[in-house]
Coordinates of C-alpha atoms and ligand atoms in Angstrom, one line a residue:
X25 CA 119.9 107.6 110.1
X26 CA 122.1 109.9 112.2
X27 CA 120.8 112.0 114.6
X28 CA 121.0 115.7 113.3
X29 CA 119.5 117.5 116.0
X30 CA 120.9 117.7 119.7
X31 CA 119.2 115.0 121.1
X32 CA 118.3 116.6 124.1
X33 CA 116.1 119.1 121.9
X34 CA 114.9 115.9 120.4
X35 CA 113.7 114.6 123.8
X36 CA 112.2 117.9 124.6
X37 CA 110.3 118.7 121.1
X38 CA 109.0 114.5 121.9
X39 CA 107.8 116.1 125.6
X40 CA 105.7 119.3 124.1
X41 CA 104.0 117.3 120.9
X42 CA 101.1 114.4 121.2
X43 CA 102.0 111.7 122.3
X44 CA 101.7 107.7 121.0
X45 CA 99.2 105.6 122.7
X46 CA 100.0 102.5 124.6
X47 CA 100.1 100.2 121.4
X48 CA 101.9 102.4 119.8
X49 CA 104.3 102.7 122.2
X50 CA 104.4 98.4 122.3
X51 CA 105.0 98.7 118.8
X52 CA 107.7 100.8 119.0
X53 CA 109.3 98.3 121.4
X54 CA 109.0 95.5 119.9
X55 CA 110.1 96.5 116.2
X56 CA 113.4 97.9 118.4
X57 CA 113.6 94.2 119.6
X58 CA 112.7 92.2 117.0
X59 CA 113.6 93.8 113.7
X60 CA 116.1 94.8 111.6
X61 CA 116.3 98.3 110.9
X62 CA 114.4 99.3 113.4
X63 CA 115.2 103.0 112.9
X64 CA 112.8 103.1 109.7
X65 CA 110.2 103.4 112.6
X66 CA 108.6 106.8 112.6
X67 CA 108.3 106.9 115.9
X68 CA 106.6 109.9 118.4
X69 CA 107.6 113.3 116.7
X70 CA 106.9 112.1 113.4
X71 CA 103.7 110.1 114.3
X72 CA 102.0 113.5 116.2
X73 CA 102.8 115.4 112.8
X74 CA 101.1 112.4 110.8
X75 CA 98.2 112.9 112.8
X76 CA 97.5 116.2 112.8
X77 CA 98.0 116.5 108.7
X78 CA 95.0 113.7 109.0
X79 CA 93.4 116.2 110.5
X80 CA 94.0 119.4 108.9
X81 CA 93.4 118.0 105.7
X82 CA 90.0 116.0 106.7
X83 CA 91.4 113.1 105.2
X84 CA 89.4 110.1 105.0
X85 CA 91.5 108.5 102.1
X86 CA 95.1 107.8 102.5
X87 CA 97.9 105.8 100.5
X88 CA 100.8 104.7 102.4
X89 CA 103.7 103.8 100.3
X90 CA 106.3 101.0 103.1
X91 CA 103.9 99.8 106.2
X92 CA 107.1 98.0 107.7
X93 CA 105.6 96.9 110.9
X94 CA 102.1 99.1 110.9
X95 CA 103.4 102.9 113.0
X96 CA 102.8 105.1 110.6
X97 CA 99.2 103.6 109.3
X98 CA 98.0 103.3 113.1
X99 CA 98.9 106.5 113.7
X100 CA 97.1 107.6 111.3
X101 CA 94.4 106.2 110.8
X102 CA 93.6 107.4 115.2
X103 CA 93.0 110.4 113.0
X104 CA 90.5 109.4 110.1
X105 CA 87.2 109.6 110.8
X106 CA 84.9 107.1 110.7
X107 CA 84.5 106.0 107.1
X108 CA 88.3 107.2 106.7
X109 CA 90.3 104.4 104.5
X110 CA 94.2 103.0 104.6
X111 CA 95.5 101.3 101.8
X112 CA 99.4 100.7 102.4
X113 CA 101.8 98.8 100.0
X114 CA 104.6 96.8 101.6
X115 CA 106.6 94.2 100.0
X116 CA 107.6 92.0 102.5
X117 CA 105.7 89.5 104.6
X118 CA 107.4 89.0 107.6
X119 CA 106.9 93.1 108.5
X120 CA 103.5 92.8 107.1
X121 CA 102.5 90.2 109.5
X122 CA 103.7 92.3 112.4
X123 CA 101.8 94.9 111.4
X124 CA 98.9 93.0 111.2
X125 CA 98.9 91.4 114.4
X126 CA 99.4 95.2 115.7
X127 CA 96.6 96.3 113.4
X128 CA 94.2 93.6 114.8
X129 CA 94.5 94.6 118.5
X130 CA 93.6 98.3 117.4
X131 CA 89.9 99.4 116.7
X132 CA 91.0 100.3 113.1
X133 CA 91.6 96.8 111.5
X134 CA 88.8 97.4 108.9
X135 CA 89.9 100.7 107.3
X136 CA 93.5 99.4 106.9
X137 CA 94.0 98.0 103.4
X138 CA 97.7 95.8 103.2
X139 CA 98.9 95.1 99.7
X140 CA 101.7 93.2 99.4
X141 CA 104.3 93.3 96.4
X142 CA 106.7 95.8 94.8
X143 CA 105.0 99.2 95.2
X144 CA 105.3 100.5 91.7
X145 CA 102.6 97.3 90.3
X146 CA 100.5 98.3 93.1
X147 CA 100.1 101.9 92.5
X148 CA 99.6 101.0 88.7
X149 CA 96.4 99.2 89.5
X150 CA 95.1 101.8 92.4
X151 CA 92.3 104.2 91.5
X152 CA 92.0 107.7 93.6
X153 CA 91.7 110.1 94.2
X154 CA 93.2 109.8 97.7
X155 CA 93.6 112.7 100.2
X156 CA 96.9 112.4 102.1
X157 CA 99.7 109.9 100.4
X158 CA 102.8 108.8 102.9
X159 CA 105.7 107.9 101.0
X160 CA 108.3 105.7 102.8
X161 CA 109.6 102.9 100.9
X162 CA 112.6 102.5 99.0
X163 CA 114.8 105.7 98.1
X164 CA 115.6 104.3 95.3
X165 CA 112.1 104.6 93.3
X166 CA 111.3 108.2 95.2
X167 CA 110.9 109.7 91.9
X168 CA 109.1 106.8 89.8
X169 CA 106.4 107.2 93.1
X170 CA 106.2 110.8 92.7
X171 CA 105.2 110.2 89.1
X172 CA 102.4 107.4 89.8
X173 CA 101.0 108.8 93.1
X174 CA 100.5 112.5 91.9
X175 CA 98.2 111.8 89.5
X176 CA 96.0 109.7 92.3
X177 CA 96.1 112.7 94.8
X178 CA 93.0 114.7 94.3
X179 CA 94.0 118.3 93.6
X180 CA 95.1 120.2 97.1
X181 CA 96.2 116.7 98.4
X182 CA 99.0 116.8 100.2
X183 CA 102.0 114.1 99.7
X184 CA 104.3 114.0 102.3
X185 CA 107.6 112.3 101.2
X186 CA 109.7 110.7 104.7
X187 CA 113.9 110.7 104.2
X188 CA 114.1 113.7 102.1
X189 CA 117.6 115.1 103.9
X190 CA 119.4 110.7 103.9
X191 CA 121.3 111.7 106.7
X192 CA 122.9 114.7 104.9
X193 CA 123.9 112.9 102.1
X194 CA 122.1 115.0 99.9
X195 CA 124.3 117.7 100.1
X196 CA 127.1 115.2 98.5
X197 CA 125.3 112.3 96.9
X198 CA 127.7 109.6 96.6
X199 CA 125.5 106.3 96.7
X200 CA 123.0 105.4 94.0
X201 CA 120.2 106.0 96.9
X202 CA 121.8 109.1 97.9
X203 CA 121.7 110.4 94.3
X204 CA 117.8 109.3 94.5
X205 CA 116.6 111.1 96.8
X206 CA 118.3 114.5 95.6
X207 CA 116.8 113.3 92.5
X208 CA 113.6 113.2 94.0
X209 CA 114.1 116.6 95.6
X210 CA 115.2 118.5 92.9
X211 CA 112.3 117.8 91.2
X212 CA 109.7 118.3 93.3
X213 CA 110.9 121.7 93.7
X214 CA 110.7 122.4 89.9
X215 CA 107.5 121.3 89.2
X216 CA 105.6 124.0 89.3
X217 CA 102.2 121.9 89.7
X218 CA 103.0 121.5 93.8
X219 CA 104.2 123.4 96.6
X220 CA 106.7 121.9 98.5
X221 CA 108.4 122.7 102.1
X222 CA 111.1 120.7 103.1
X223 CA 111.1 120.2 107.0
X224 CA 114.1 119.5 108.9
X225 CA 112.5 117.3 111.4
X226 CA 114.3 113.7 112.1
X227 CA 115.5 112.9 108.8
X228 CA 113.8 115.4 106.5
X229 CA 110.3 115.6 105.7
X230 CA 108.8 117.5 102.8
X231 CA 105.0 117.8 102.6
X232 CA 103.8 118.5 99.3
X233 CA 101.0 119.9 98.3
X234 CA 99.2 119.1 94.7
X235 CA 97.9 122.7 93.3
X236 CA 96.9 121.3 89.7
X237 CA 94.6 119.3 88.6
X238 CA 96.1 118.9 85.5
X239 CA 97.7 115.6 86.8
Ligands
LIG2 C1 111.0 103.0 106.2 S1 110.1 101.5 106.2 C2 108.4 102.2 106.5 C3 108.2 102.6 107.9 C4 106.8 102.8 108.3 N1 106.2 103.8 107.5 C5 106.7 103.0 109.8 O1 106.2 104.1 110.2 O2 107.1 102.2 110.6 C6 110.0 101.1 104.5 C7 109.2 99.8 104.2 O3 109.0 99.8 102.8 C8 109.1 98.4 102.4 N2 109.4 98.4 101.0 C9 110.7 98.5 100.4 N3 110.6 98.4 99.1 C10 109.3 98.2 98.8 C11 108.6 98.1 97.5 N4 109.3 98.1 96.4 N5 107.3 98.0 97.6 C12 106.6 98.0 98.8 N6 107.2 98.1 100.0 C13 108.6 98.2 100.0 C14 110.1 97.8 103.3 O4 109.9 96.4 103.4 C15 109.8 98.5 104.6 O5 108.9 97.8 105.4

């Protein structure tokens, strides 16, 4: 992911929004240490806007599409109330078992569901309606998710999609994943059944918002 903002500004928009609690802030560290790819963390700026869409929306039941090592779940779930729910689908163990043993130390063990394996089987065999979905797996099935997690949002349920700008490489999709994702954006923004606003905050981040309840 490259940076796209100055990362000065970056520091200072980190300094003037909430910030991550201490096991949170372990977490951080020790993906940075011990993982690959430990970018895919979402990490401060991100986490403080997870939280307060928790909150604005009242959400008490939340799909998380790519746990990797548990941020973005015990972020959010600081901002369920108390018979708020998780479920989060990752695919591989190794990041699942980090997560847990993060998840464990945190007061919110109970109301985070883990199920392992591919995504798109998971999704097929989850019942909604849910309040809030986070979408953060792999690019390459953006627009397969869209299609199977829509239909478990209740209607105003907000989906908000991380990666949506690649690192720029929307604007000139080279790469299968690049294509994806500007796939994935160009039809959001058609369907006339959400509305969508793409932020430009760390690597793109559109929050979508489900007006029908059609699907
Ligand atoms: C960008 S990371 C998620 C970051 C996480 N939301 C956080 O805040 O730290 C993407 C995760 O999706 C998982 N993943 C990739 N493909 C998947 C699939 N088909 N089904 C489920 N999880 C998948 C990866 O193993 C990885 O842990």
């Amino acid at each position: 992911m490259i940076q796209m903002i100055d990362p000065e500004l970056e520091k200072y928009a980190e300094a003037h929004s909430g910030k991550p609690n201490a096991l949170l802030q372990e977490l951080e560290t020790y993906t940075y240490e011990n993982c690959g790819q430990p970018q895919m963390v979402t990490g401060s700026l991100q986490g403080a806007l997870l939280r307060l869409l928790v909150r604005l929306t009242g959400a008490r039941n939340i799909l998380e599409i790519g746990l990797f090592t548990g941020y973005s779940a015990l972020t959010m779930a600081q901002a369920l109330p108390e018979d708020g729910k998780i479920t989060s689908c990752e695919i591989d163990k190794k990041n699942a078992a980090i997560a847990r043993s993060f998840i464990e130390r945190s007061p919110h063990s109970a109301r985070i569901d883990i199920r392992m394996g591919p995504a798109l089987q998971t999704l097929a065999n989850l019942n909604g309606p849910f309040d809030l979905a986070f979408l953060d797996a792999d690019k390459e099935n953006y627009c397969s998710y869209y299609d199977l997690v829509l239909p478990l949002l209740r209607p105003g349920g907000l989906l908000v999609a991380d990666n949506v700008l690649w690192s720029g490489k929307v604007l000139d999709p080279k790469e299968e994943t690049d294509r994806a994702i500007a796939d994935f954006n160009n039809k959001v923004v058609a369907d006339p059944d959400v509305e969508v606003v793409l932020l430009t905050l760390r690597d793109g981040v559109s929050l979508i918002q489900k007006l029908s309840t059609q699907r």
